[in-house]
Short mmCIF file of N, CA and C in Angstrom, two decimals:
data_model
loop_
_atom_site.label_atom_id
_atom_site.label_comp_id
_atom_site.label_asym_id
_atom_site.label_seq_id
_atom_site.Cartn_x
_atom_site.Cartn_y
_atom_site.Cartn_z
N UNK A 1 -15.40 16.58 3.84
CA UNK A 1 -15.90 17.68 3.05
C UNK A 1 -15.07 17.79 1.78
N UNK A 2 -15.63 17.51 0.66
CA UNK A 2 -14.90 17.64 -0.59
C UNK A 2 -14.84 19.10 -1.01
N UNK A 3 -13.85 19.40 -1.80
CA UNK A 3 -13.60 20.78 -2.22
C UNK A 3 -13.79 20.86 -3.72
N UNK A 4 -14.57 21.81 -4.19
CA UNK A 4 -14.77 22.02 -5.62
C UNK A 4 -13.64 22.90 -6.15
N UNK A 5 -13.15 22.57 -7.32
CA UNK A 5 -12.12 23.37 -7.94
C UNK A 5 -12.76 24.46 -8.79
N UNK A 6 -11.92 25.33 -9.36
CA UNK A 6 -12.43 26.35 -10.25
C UNK A 6 -13.13 25.71 -11.43
N UNK A 7 -12.62 24.59 -11.90
CA UNK A 7 -13.28 23.81 -12.94
C UNK A 7 -14.31 22.96 -12.22
N UNK A 8 -15.56 23.28 -12.32
CA UNK A 8 -16.61 22.65 -11.51
C UNK A 8 -16.77 21.16 -11.77
N UNK A 9 -16.08 20.62 -12.80
CA UNK A 9 -16.14 19.18 -13.05
C UNK A 9 -15.20 18.41 -12.15
N UNK A 10 -14.27 19.10 -11.51
CA UNK A 10 -13.29 18.44 -10.65
C UNK A 10 -13.68 18.62 -9.19
N UNK A 11 -13.56 17.53 -8.44
CA UNK A 11 -13.86 17.59 -7.01
C UNK A 11 -12.68 16.99 -6.27
N UNK A 12 -12.12 17.74 -5.35
CA UNK A 12 -10.96 17.30 -4.58
C UNK A 12 -11.41 16.74 -3.24
N UNK A 13 -10.73 15.70 -2.79
CA UNK A 13 -10.98 15.13 -1.46
C UNK A 13 -9.81 15.49 -0.57
N UNK A 14 -10.07 15.60 0.72
CA UNK A 14 -8.99 15.81 1.67
C UNK A 14 -8.27 14.48 1.89
N UNK A 15 -7.10 14.52 2.47
CA UNK A 15 -6.36 13.30 2.78
C UNK A 15 -7.20 12.43 3.71
N UNK A 16 -7.82 13.02 4.70
CA UNK A 16 -8.66 12.27 5.65
C UNK A 16 -9.82 11.61 4.93
N UNK A 17 -10.45 12.33 4.01
CA UNK A 17 -11.58 11.75 3.29
C UNK A 17 -11.17 10.54 2.46
N UNK A 18 -10.07 10.63 1.77
CA UNK A 18 -9.65 9.49 0.94
C UNK A 18 -9.21 8.32 1.80
N UNK A 19 -8.54 8.59 2.92
CA UNK A 19 -8.16 7.51 3.84
C UNK A 19 -9.38 6.84 4.43
N UNK A 20 -10.37 7.62 4.84
CA UNK A 20 -11.60 7.05 5.40
C UNK A 20 -12.35 6.22 4.35
N UNK A 21 -12.39 6.70 3.12
CA UNK A 21 -13.06 5.98 2.03
C UNK A 21 -12.39 4.64 1.78
N UNK A 22 -11.08 4.66 1.67
CA UNK A 22 -10.34 3.42 1.41
C UNK A 22 -10.48 2.45 2.57
N UNK A 23 -10.38 2.96 3.79
CA UNK A 23 -10.54 2.12 4.98
C UNK A 23 -11.91 1.45 4.99
N UNK A 24 -12.95 2.22 4.68
CA UNK A 24 -14.31 1.67 4.65
C UNK A 24 -14.42 0.59 3.58
N UNK A 25 -13.82 0.80 2.42
CA UNK A 25 -13.85 -0.19 1.35
C UNK A 25 -13.22 -1.51 1.80
N UNK A 26 -12.06 -1.41 2.47
CA UNK A 26 -11.38 -2.63 2.92
C UNK A 26 -12.17 -3.36 3.99
N UNK A 27 -12.97 -2.64 4.76
CA UNK A 27 -13.75 -3.28 5.82
C UNK A 27 -15.07 -3.85 5.31
N UNK A 28 -15.61 -3.33 4.20
CA UNK A 28 -16.94 -3.73 3.78
C UNK A 28 -17.01 -4.50 2.46
N UNK A 29 -16.01 -4.38 1.62
CA UNK A 29 -16.01 -5.07 0.33
C UNK A 29 -15.51 -6.50 0.54
N UNK A 30 -16.33 -7.49 0.19
CA UNK A 30 -15.98 -8.89 0.41
C UNK A 30 -14.65 -9.27 -0.23
N UNK A 31 -14.33 -8.71 -1.38
CA UNK A 31 -13.07 -9.03 -2.06
C UNK A 31 -11.87 -8.41 -1.36
N UNK A 32 -12.09 -7.44 -0.51
CA UNK A 32 -10.98 -6.75 0.13
C UNK A 32 -10.81 -7.07 1.61
N UNK A 33 -11.74 -7.81 2.22
CA UNK A 33 -11.63 -8.08 3.65
C UNK A 33 -10.48 -9.03 3.98
N UNK A 34 -10.11 -9.87 3.01
CA UNK A 34 -8.96 -10.76 3.19
C UNK A 34 -8.22 -10.81 1.87
N UNK A 35 -7.09 -10.11 1.81
CA UNK A 35 -6.39 -9.92 0.54
C UNK A 35 -5.00 -10.54 0.61
N UNK A 36 -4.66 -11.29 -0.42
CA UNK A 36 -3.31 -11.81 -0.60
C UNK A 36 -2.82 -11.27 -1.94
N UNK A 37 -1.64 -10.70 -1.96
CA UNK A 37 -1.10 -10.11 -3.18
C UNK A 37 0.20 -10.81 -3.53
N UNK A 38 0.36 -11.15 -4.80
CA UNK A 38 1.61 -11.77 -5.21
C UNK A 38 2.31 -10.85 -6.21
N UNK A 39 3.62 -10.89 -6.18
CA UNK A 39 4.40 -10.07 -7.07
C UNK A 39 5.87 -10.20 -6.75
N UNK A 40 6.67 -9.38 -7.40
CA UNK A 40 8.12 -9.38 -7.20
C UNK A 40 8.53 -8.17 -6.38
N UNK A 41 9.42 -8.38 -5.43
CA UNK A 41 9.95 -7.29 -4.61
C UNK A 41 11.06 -6.59 -5.38
N UNK A 42 11.00 -5.26 -5.40
CA UNK A 42 12.10 -4.49 -5.96
C UNK A 42 12.41 -3.31 -5.05
N UNK A 43 13.63 -2.84 -5.14
CA UNK A 43 14.09 -1.67 -4.38
C UNK A 43 13.91 -1.83 -2.87
N UNK A 44 14.12 -3.02 -2.35
CA UNK A 44 13.96 -3.26 -0.92
C UNK A 44 15.10 -2.61 -0.14
N UNK A 45 14.72 -1.86 0.88
CA UNK A 45 15.73 -1.21 1.72
C UNK A 45 15.18 -1.07 3.14
N UNK A 46 16.03 -1.40 4.12
CA UNK A 46 15.69 -1.19 5.52
C UNK A 46 16.41 0.07 5.98
N UNK A 47 15.65 1.00 6.51
CA UNK A 47 16.23 2.27 6.97
C UNK A 47 16.63 2.18 8.43
N UNK A 48 17.28 3.21 8.93
CA UNK A 48 17.78 3.22 10.30
C UNK A 48 16.65 3.06 11.32
N UNK A 49 15.42 3.39 10.93
CA UNK A 49 14.25 3.19 11.80
C UNK A 49 13.95 1.72 12.00
N UNK A 50 14.49 0.87 11.10
CA UNK A 50 14.21 -0.55 11.13
C UNK A 50 13.07 -0.96 10.20
N UNK A 51 12.34 0.03 9.68
CA UNK A 51 11.25 -0.26 8.76
C UNK A 51 11.81 -0.60 7.38
N UNK A 52 11.14 -1.52 6.69
CA UNK A 52 11.53 -1.90 5.34
C UNK A 52 10.62 -1.24 4.32
N UNK A 53 11.20 -0.73 3.27
CA UNK A 53 10.45 -0.11 2.19
C UNK A 53 10.78 -0.84 0.90
N UNK A 54 9.76 -1.08 0.07
CA UNK A 54 10.00 -1.75 -1.20
C UNK A 54 8.82 -1.53 -2.14
N UNK A 55 9.01 -1.94 -3.37
CA UNK A 55 7.94 -1.92 -4.36
C UNK A 55 7.58 -3.37 -4.65
N UNK A 56 6.28 -3.66 -4.68
CA UNK A 56 5.79 -4.97 -5.08
C UNK A 56 5.21 -4.77 -6.47
N UNK A 57 5.72 -5.54 -7.44
CA UNK A 57 5.32 -5.29 -8.83
C UNK A 57 5.03 -6.57 -9.58
N UNK A 58 4.28 -6.40 -10.65
CA UNK A 58 4.12 -7.46 -11.65
C UNK A 58 4.43 -6.82 -12.99
N UNK A 59 4.08 -7.50 -14.07
CA UNK A 59 4.47 -6.99 -15.38
C UNK A 59 3.71 -5.72 -15.79
N UNK A 60 2.63 -5.37 -15.08
CA UNK A 60 1.82 -4.22 -15.49
C UNK A 60 1.70 -3.11 -14.45
N UNK A 61 1.91 -3.41 -13.19
CA UNK A 61 1.65 -2.42 -12.14
C UNK A 61 2.62 -2.58 -10.97
N UNK A 62 2.59 -1.59 -10.07
CA UNK A 62 3.41 -1.67 -8.87
C UNK A 62 2.71 -0.96 -7.72
N UNK A 63 3.05 -1.40 -6.51
CA UNK A 63 2.52 -0.83 -5.27
C UNK A 63 3.70 -0.52 -4.37
N UNK A 64 3.74 0.67 -3.82
CA UNK A 64 4.77 1.04 -2.86
C UNK A 64 4.39 0.45 -1.50
N UNK A 65 5.34 -0.17 -0.83
CA UNK A 65 5.07 -0.88 0.43
C UNK A 65 5.94 -0.36 1.57
N UNK A 66 5.39 -0.44 2.75
CA UNK A 66 6.11 -0.16 3.99
C UNK A 66 5.94 -1.36 4.88
N UNK A 67 7.04 -1.92 5.36
CA UNK A 67 7.02 -3.09 6.23
C UNK A 67 7.53 -2.63 7.59
N UNK A 68 6.64 -2.50 8.57
CA UNK A 68 7.02 -1.99 9.89
C UNK A 68 8.01 -2.91 10.58
N UNK A 69 8.86 -2.32 11.39
CA UNK A 69 9.94 -3.04 12.07
C UNK A 69 9.41 -4.25 12.83
N UNK A 70 8.23 -4.12 13.44
CA UNK A 70 7.67 -5.24 14.19
C UNK A 70 7.49 -6.47 13.30
N UNK A 71 7.07 -6.25 12.06
CA UNK A 71 6.89 -7.36 11.12
C UNK A 71 8.24 -7.89 10.63
N UNK A 72 9.16 -6.97 10.41
CA UNK A 72 10.50 -7.38 9.96
C UNK A 72 11.10 -8.33 10.98
N UNK A 73 10.96 -8.00 12.25
CA UNK A 73 11.55 -8.80 13.34
C UNK A 73 10.73 -10.08 13.60
N UNK A 74 9.42 -9.94 13.78
CA UNK A 74 8.58 -11.06 14.20
C UNK A 74 8.35 -12.12 13.13
N UNK A 75 8.30 -11.74 11.87
CA UNK A 75 8.02 -12.71 10.82
C UNK A 75 9.25 -13.44 10.34
N UNK A 76 10.42 -12.93 10.68
CA UNK A 76 11.67 -13.59 10.33
C UNK A 76 11.74 -13.93 8.84
N UNK A 77 11.33 -12.97 8.02
CA UNK A 77 11.39 -13.15 6.58
C UNK A 77 12.69 -12.55 6.07
N UNK A 78 13.28 -13.18 5.10
CA UNK A 78 14.50 -12.67 4.50
C UNK A 78 14.12 -11.98 3.20
N UNK A 79 13.49 -10.80 3.32
CA UNK A 79 13.05 -10.06 2.13
C UNK A 79 14.26 -9.47 1.43
N UNK A 80 14.21 -9.48 0.11
CA UNK A 80 15.25 -8.83 -0.69
C UNK A 80 14.74 -8.61 -2.10
N UNK A 81 15.36 -7.68 -2.77
CA UNK A 81 15.00 -7.38 -4.15
C UNK A 81 15.11 -8.63 -5.01
N UNK A 82 14.11 -8.84 -5.86
CA UNK A 82 14.11 -9.97 -6.77
C UNK A 82 13.28 -11.14 -6.33
N UNK A 83 12.92 -11.20 -5.04
CA UNK A 83 12.09 -12.32 -4.57
C UNK A 83 10.70 -12.19 -5.14
N UNK A 84 10.09 -13.32 -5.45
CA UNK A 84 8.72 -13.35 -5.95
C UNK A 84 7.86 -14.13 -4.96
N UNK A 85 6.74 -13.54 -4.63
CA UNK A 85 5.78 -14.18 -3.72
C UNK A 85 4.46 -14.32 -4.40
#
């Protein structure tokens, strides 16, 4: 259920609505069903939870990333700031 603002030109979505929309896009858009992203890792840090957090960036944009502990352990990747994939 989207919410109209006082300015009737603006329409707000709930967190659930935007998550459902994005999830549906990744499941149905041919370009998004299998995605490989390349970029440079910056600000990589593993917290006490074991999860890794970093930014994947290129010269124009960046994406905030979360790498769950299961992947950190199972993939045996030596992620660190400055690596390019």
